[in-house]
Short mmCIF file of C-alpha atoms in Angstrom, two decimals:
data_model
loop_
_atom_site.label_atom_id
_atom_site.label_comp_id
_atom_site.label_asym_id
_atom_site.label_seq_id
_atom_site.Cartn_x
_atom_site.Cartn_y
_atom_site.Cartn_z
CA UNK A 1 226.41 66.24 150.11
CA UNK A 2 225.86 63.74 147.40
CA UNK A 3 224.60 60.08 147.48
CA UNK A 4 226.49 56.62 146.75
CA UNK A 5 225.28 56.53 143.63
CA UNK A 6 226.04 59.94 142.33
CA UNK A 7 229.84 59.60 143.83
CA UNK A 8 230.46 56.49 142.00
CA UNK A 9 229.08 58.40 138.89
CA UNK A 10 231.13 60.88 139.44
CA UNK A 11 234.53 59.26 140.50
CA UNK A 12 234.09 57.21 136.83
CA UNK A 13 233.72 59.73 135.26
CA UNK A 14 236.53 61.67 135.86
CA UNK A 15 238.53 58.48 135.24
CA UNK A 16 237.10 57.36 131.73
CA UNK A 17 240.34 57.11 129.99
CA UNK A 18 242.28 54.86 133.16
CA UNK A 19 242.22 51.70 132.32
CA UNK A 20 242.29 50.02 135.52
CA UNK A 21 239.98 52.11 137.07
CA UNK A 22 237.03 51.44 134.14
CA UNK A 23 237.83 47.76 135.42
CA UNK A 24 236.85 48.82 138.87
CA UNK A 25 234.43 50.95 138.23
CA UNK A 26 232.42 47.95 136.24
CA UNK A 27 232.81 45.98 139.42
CA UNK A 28 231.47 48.83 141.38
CA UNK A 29 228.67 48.99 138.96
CA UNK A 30 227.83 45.35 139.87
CA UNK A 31 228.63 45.49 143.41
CA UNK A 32 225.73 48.67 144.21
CA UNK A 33 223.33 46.55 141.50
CA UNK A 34 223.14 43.60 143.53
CA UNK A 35 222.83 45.36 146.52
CA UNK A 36 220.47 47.58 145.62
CA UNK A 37 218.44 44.10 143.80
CA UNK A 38 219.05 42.26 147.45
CA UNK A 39 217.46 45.17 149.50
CA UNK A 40 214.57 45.91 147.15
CA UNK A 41 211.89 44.68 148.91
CA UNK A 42 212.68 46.42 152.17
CA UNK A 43 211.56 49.96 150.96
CA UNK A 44 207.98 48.86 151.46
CA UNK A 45 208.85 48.03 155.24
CA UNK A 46 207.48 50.91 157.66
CA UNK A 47 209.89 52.40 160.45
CA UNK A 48 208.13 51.75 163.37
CA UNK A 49 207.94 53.89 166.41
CA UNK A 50 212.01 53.79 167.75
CA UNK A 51 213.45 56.08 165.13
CA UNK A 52 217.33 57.25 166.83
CA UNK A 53 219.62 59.70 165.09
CA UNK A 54 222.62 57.93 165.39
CA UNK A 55 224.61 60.96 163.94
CA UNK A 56 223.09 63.87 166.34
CA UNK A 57 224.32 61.72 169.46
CA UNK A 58 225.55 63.32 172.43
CA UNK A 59 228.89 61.96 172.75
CA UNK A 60 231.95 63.72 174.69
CA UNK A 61 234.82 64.75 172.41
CA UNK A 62 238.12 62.94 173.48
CA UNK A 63 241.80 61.96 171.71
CA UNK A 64 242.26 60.38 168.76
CA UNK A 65 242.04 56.98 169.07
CA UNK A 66 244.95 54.50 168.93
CA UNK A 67 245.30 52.57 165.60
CA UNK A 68 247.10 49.75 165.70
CA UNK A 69 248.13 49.10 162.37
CA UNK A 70 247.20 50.35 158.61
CA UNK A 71 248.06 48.50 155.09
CA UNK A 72 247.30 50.38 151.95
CA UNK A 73 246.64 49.43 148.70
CA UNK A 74 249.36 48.78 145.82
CA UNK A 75 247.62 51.15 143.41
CA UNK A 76 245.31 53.43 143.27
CA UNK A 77 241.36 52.01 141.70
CA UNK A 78 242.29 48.42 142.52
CA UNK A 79 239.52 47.23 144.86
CA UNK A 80 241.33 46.50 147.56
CA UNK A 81 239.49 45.58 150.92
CA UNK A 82 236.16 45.14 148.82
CA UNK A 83 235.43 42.17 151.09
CA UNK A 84 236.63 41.48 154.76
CA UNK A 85 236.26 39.10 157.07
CA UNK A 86 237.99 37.84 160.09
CA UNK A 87 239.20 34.47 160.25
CA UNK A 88 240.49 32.71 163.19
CA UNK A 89 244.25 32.36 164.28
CA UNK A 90 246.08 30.83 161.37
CA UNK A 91 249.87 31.83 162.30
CA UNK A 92 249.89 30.86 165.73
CA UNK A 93 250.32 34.13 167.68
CA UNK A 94 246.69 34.34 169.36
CA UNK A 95 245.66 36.77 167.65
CA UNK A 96 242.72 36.50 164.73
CA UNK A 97 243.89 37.05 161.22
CA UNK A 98 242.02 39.08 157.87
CA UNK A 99 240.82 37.53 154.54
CA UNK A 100 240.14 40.59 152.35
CA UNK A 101 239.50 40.34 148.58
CA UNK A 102 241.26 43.13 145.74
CA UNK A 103 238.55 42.46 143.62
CA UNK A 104 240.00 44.25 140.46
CA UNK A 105 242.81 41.79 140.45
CA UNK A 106 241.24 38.88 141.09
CA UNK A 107 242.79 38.43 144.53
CA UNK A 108 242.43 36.93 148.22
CA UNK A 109 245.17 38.25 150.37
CA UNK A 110 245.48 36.80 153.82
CA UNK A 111 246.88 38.93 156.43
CA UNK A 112 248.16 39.01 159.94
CA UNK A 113 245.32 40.44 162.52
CA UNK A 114 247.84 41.53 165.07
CA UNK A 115 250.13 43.32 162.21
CA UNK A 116 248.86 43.61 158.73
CA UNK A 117 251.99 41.41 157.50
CA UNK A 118 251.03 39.29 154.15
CA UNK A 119 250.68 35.76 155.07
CA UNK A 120 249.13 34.28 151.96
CA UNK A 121 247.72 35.40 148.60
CA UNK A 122 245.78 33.32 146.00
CA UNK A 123 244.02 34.14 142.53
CA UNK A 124 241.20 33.21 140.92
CA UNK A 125 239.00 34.44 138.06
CA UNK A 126 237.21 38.04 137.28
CA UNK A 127 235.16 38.86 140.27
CA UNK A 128 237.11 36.77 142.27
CA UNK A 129 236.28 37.82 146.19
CA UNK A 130 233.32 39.70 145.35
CA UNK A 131 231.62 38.04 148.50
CA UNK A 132 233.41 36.32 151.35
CA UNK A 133 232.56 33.67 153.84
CA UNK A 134 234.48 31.95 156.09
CA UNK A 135 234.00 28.60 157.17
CA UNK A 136 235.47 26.69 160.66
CA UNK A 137 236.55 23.08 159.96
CA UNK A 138 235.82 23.45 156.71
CA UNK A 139 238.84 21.48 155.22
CA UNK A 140 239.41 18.52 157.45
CA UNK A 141 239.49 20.10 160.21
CA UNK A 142 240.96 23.53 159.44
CA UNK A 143 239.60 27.01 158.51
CA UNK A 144 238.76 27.44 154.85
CA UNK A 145 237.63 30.44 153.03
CA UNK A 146 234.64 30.26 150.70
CA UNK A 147 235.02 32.99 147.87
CA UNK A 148 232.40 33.94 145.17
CA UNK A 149 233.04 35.28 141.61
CA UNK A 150 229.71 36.02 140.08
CA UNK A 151 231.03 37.67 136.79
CA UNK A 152 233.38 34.30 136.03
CA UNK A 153 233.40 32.75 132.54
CA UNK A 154 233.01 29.05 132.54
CA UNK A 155 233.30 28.23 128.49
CA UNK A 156 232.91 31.50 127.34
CA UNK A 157 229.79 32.25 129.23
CA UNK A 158 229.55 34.43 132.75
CA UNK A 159 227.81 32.19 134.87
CA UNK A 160 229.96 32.57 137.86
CA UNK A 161 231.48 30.83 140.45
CA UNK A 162 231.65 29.81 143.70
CA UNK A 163 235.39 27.92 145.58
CA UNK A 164 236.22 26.71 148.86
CA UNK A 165 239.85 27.43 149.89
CA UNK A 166 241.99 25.82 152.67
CA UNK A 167 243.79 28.30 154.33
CA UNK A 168 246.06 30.12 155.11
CA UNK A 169 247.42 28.98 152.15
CA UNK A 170 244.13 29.26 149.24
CA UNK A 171 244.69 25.80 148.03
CA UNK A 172 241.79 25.46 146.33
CA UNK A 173 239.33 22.10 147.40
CA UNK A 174 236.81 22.92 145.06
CA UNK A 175 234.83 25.13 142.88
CA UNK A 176 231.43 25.04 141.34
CA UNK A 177 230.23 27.31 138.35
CA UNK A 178 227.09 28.71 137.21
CA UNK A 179 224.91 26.80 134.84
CA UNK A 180 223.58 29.12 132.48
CA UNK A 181 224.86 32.58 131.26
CA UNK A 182 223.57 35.24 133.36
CA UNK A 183 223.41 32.75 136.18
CA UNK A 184 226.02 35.11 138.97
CA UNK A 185 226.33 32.49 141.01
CA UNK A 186 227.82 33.68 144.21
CA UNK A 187 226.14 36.78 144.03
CA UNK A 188 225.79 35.86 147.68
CA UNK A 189 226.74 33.52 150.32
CA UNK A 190 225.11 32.36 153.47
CA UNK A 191 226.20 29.64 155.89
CA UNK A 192 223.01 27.04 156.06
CA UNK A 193 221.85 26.93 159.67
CA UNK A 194 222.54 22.78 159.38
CA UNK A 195 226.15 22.28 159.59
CA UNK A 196 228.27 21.25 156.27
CA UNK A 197 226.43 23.55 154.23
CA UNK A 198 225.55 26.99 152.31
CA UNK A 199 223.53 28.65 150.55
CA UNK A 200 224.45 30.69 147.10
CA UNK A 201 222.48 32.96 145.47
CA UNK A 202 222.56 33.57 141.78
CA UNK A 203 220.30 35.28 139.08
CA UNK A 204 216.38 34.92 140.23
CA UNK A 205 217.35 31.63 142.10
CA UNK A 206 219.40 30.03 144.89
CA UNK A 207 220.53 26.19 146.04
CA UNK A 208 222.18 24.72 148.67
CA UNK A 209 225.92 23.34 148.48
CA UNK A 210 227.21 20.74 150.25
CA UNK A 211 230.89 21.90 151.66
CA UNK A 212 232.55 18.88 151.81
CA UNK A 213 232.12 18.02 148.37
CA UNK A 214 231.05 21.28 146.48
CA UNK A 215 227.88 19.07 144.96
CA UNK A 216 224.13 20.80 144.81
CA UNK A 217 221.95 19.43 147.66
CA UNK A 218 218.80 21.32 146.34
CA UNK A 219 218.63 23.63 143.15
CA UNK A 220 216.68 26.32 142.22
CA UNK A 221 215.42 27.38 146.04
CA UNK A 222 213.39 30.20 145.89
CA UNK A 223 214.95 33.37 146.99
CA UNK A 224 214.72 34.12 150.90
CA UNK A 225 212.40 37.13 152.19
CA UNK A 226 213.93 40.24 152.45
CA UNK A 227 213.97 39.89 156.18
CA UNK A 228 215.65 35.92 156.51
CA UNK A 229 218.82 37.33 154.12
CA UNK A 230 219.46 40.25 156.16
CA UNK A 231 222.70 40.27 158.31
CA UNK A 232 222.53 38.06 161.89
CA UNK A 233 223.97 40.14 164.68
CA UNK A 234 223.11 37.97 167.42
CA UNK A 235 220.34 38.07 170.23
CA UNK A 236 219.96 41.91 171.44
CA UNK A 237 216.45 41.60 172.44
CA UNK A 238 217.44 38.09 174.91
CA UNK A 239 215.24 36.25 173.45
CA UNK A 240 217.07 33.61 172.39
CA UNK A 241 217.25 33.80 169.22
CA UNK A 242 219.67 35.88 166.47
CA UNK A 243 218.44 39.02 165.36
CA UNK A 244 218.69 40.77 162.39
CA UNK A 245 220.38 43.97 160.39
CA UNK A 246 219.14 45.55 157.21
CA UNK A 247 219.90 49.01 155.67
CA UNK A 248 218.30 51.04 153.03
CA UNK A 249 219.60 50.34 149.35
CA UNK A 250 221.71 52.78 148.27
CA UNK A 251 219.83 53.45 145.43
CA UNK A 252 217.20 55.48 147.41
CA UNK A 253 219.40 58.35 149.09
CA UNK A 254 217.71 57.01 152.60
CA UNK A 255 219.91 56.77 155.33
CA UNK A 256 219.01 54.21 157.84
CA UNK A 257 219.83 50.86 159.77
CA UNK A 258 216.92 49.00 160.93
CA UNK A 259 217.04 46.06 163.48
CA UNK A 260 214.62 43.22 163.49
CA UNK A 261 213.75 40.35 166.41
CA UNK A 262 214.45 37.02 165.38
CA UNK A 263 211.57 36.12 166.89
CA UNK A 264 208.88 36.01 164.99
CA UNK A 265 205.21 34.38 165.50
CA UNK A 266 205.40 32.24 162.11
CA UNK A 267 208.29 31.57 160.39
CA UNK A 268 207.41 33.13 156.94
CA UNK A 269 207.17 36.81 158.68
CA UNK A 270 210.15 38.96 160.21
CA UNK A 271 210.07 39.66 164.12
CA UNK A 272 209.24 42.42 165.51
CA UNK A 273 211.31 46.05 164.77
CA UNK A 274 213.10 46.81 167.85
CA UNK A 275 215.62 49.47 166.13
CA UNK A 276 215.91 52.08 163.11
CA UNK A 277 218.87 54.60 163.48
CA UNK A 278 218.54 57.54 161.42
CA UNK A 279 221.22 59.42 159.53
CA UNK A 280 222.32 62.59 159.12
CA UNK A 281 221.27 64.06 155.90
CA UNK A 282 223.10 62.29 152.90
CA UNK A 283 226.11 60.51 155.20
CA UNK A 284 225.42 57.10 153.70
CA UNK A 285 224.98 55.75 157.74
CA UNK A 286 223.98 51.80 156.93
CA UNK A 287 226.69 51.89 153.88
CA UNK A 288 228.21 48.99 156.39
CA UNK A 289 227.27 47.26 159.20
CA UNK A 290 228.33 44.36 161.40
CA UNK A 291 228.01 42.47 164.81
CA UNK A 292 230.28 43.13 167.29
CA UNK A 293 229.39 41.52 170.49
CA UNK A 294 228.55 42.14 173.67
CA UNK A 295 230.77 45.78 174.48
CA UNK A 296 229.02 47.51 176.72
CA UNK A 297 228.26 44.62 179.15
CA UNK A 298 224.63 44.57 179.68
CA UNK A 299 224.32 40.83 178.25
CA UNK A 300 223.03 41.93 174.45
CA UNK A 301 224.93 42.04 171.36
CA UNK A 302 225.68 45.73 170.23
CA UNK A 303 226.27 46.17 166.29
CA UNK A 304 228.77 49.08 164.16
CA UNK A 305 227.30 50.61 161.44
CA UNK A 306 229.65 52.48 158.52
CA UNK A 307 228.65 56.16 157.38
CA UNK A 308 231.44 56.81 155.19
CA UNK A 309 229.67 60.32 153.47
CA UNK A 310 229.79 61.43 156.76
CA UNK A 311 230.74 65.21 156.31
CA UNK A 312 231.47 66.09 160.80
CA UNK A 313 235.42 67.25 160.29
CA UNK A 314 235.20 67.34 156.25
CA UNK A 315 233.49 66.61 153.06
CA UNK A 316 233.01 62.59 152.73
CA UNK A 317 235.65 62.08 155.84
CA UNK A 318 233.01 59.45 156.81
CA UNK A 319 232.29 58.01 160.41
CA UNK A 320 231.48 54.55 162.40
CA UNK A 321 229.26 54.48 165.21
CA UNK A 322 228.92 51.76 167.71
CA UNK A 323 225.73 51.19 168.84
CA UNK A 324 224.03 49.27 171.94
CA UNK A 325 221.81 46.58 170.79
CA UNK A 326 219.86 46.48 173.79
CA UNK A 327 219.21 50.18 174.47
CA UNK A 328 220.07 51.54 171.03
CA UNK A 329 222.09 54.32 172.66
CA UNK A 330 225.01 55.45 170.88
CA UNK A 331 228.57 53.98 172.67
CA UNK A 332 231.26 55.55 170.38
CA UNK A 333 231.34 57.43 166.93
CA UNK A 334 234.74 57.44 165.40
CA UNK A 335 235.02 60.13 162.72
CA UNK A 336 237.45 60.72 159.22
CA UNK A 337 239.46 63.54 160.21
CA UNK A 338 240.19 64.33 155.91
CA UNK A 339 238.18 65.39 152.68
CA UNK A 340 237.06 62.75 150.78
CA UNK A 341 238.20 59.81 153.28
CA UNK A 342 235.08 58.21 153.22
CA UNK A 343 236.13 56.03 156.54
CA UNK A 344 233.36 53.50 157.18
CA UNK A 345 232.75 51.84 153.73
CA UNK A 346 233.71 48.61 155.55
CA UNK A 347 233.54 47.83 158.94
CA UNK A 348 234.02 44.64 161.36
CA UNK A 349 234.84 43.52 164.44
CA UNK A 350 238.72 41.62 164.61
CA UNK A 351 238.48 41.10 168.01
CA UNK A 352 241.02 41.60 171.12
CA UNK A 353 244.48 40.91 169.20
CA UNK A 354 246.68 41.69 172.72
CA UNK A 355 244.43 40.71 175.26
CA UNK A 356 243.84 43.97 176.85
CA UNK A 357 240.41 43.60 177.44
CA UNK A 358 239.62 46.33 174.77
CA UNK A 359 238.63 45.26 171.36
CA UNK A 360 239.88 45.96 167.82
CA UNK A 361 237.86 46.43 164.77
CA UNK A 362 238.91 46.54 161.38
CA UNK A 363 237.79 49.65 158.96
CA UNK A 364 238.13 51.25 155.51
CA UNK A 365 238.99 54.57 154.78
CA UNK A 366 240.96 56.70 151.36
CA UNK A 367 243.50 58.81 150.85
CA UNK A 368 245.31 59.90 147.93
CA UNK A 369 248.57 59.45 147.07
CA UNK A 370 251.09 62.02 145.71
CA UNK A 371 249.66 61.51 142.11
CA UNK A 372 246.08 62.84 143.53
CA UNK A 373 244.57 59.64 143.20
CA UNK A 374 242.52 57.87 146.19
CA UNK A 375 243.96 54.22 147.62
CA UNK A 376 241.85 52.19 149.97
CA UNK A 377 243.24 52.09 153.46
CA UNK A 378 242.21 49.05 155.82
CA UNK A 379 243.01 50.05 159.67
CA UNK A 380 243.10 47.83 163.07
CA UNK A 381 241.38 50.50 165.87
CA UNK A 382 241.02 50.06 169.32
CA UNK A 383 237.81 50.81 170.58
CA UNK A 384 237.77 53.10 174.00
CA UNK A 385 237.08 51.60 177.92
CA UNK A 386 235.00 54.58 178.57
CA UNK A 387 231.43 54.67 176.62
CA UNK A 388 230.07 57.85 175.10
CA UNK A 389 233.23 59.19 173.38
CA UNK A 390 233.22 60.58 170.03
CA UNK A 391 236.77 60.51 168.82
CA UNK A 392 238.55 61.54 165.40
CA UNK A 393 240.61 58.61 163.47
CA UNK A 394 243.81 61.08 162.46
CA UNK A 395 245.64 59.71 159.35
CA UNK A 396 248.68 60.68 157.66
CA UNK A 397 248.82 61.59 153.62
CA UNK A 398 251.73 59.24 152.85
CA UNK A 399 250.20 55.76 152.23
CA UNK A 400 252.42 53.20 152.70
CA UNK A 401 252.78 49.24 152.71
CA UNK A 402 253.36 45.78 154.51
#
């Protein structure tokens, strides 16, 4: 089994003299840098006593699970699905719609949540959907997408750039740039907890954005703690207050998703650990993760966490695990079924897109086409009724389109 890092290496490598995929691979580059930059800190941080192995769960065997629709990528090295996020009901069917980025050509497509069909797509400069964000009444009223581009030129110097986008069409309302070279502004983006505003990281420094107008409200904020940037996943400890995700950088070869209260006795120290999942061996578990509501019923938020060098049915198939937020019992594992799938490397929850009462998360996966080259697959699946099930996400070889 190998590590992040030494696949990347190692998928470049073989692909040197491809064009496009030197293009994606520099993206890639910068995409496990400022990761690995963000979660630094956190190495320090000790485990605490509740240490799970997600991966060595006890879970009962059952069919494969139903997928309700899959969209492939045009080509193969393209970045497609770096970034996705779930956006609320744009074409009027009920059902919640996808924003998902193809970084390596500069692209935001928009796309139906109940079928994968193309609604919208919209350009914008190198880099363009390296981080997503999407924001509720943010143009007049209507959804609007925020979209980051930390390796845009402004003038002939990368200082990147940050635009908010009414959707579902991408008209753009505004877009601010870096000031300096090296700035990477949008290297991330945070919704501010006061409405009508967010936070952007760049280079060693941060400052808060006013949406409405795209204009600086404070400059130069000192980067948050470790523990205030990590990812909300709402209140599993029923406290009141959101609690927070963090997983080790990929950098270090560790394996593990740690869960933090967001209550905390001052508020320049992290709550209390309530969490850490474990790996198994080198399966990248914590490569993703993301809220996903209240599944299992017991009144606390339960999370999914991506472990896409998961190696169960085959080398790299990958795997996503569901996990209870109040109990930290696993609830489902869903497993890559092929060599080199890597399912997992982005996960989310879409929500219930047919109001069956069961509900649908979107995921990431590869397969290679008939040249032997690997495409990014995004998937709708429908998570079981019955908790405890370990099921195997079957795909076919032929990737196709919508």
């Amino acid at each position: 089994m190998r590590t992040v890092w030494d696949r990347v290496r190692t998928w470049c490598g073989k692909r040197a003299s491809d064009t496009s995929a030197s293009a994606t691979c520099a993206l890639l580059a910068c995409a496990l840098l400022f990761v690995s930059t963000a979660r630094a800190a956190e190495e320090t941080v000790g485990a605490g006593d509740d240490d799970r192995s997600a991966a060595a769960a006890q879970l009962t065997e059952s069919a494969p699970l139903e997928v309700r629709w899959s969209v492939d990528a045009d080509s193969a090295w393209n970045g497609f699905a770096h970034r996705v996020v779930a956006v609320p009901d744009l074409d009027g069917d009920g059902s919640p719609e996808l924003a998902l980025s193809v970084l390596a050509e500069r692209a935001v497509e928009i796309r139906s949540g109940r079928d994968g069909a193309l609604l919208s797509r919209f350009t914008g400069p190198e880099s363009f959907g390296f981080e997503l964000c999407v924001v509720p009444g943010g143009a007049q009223g209507a959804v609007a997408l925020l979209v980051a581009a930390p390796m845009a030129e402004s003038g002939g110097l990368v200082g990147g750039r940050v635009s908010l986008h009414a959707l579902p069409g991408g008209e753009r309302l505004w877009s601010r740039s870096g000031d300096a070279p090296g700035d990477r502004l949008g290297s991330s983006l945070a919704l501010a907890s006061d409405d009508g505003f967010v936070r952007v990281s760049s280079a060693g420094a941060a400052r808060l954005i006013e949406l409405a107008t795209g204009t600086d409200v404070e400059s130069d904020l000192p980067l948050l703690p470790w523990w205030r940037d990590a990812l909300p996943i709402g209140d599993v400890d029923g406290d009141g207050r959101a609690d927070f995700a963090r997983s080790a950088s990929p950098a270090s070869g560790d394996t593990w998703t740690r869960v933090w209260s967001g209550q905390a006795a001052e508020a320049s120290q992290a709550g209390a650990l309530l969490h850490q999942f474990t790996g198994e061996g080198d399966d990248s578990f914590g490569w993703s993760v993301a809220p996903v509501g209240d599944l299992d019923g017991d009144g606390a938020d339960d999370l999914i966490v991506g472990a896409p060098g998961d190696d169960h049915h085959a080398l790299d198939a990958g795997a996503v695990h569901v996990l209870s937020g109040r109990s930290g019992q696993p609830l489902h594992v869903l497993r890559g079924s092929l060599a080199e799938e890597h399912l997992g490397a982005t996960v989310g929850l879409l929500g219930d897109i047919n109001a069956d009462g069961r509900a649908e998360i979107f995921v990431t996966s590869y397969l290679h086409d008939n040249t032997g080259s690997l495409r990014t697959r995004l998937s709708v699946v429908t998570l079981p009724e019955s908790r405890g099930t370990e099921r195997a996400v079957t795909q076919d070889h032929a990737p196709s389109r919508l």
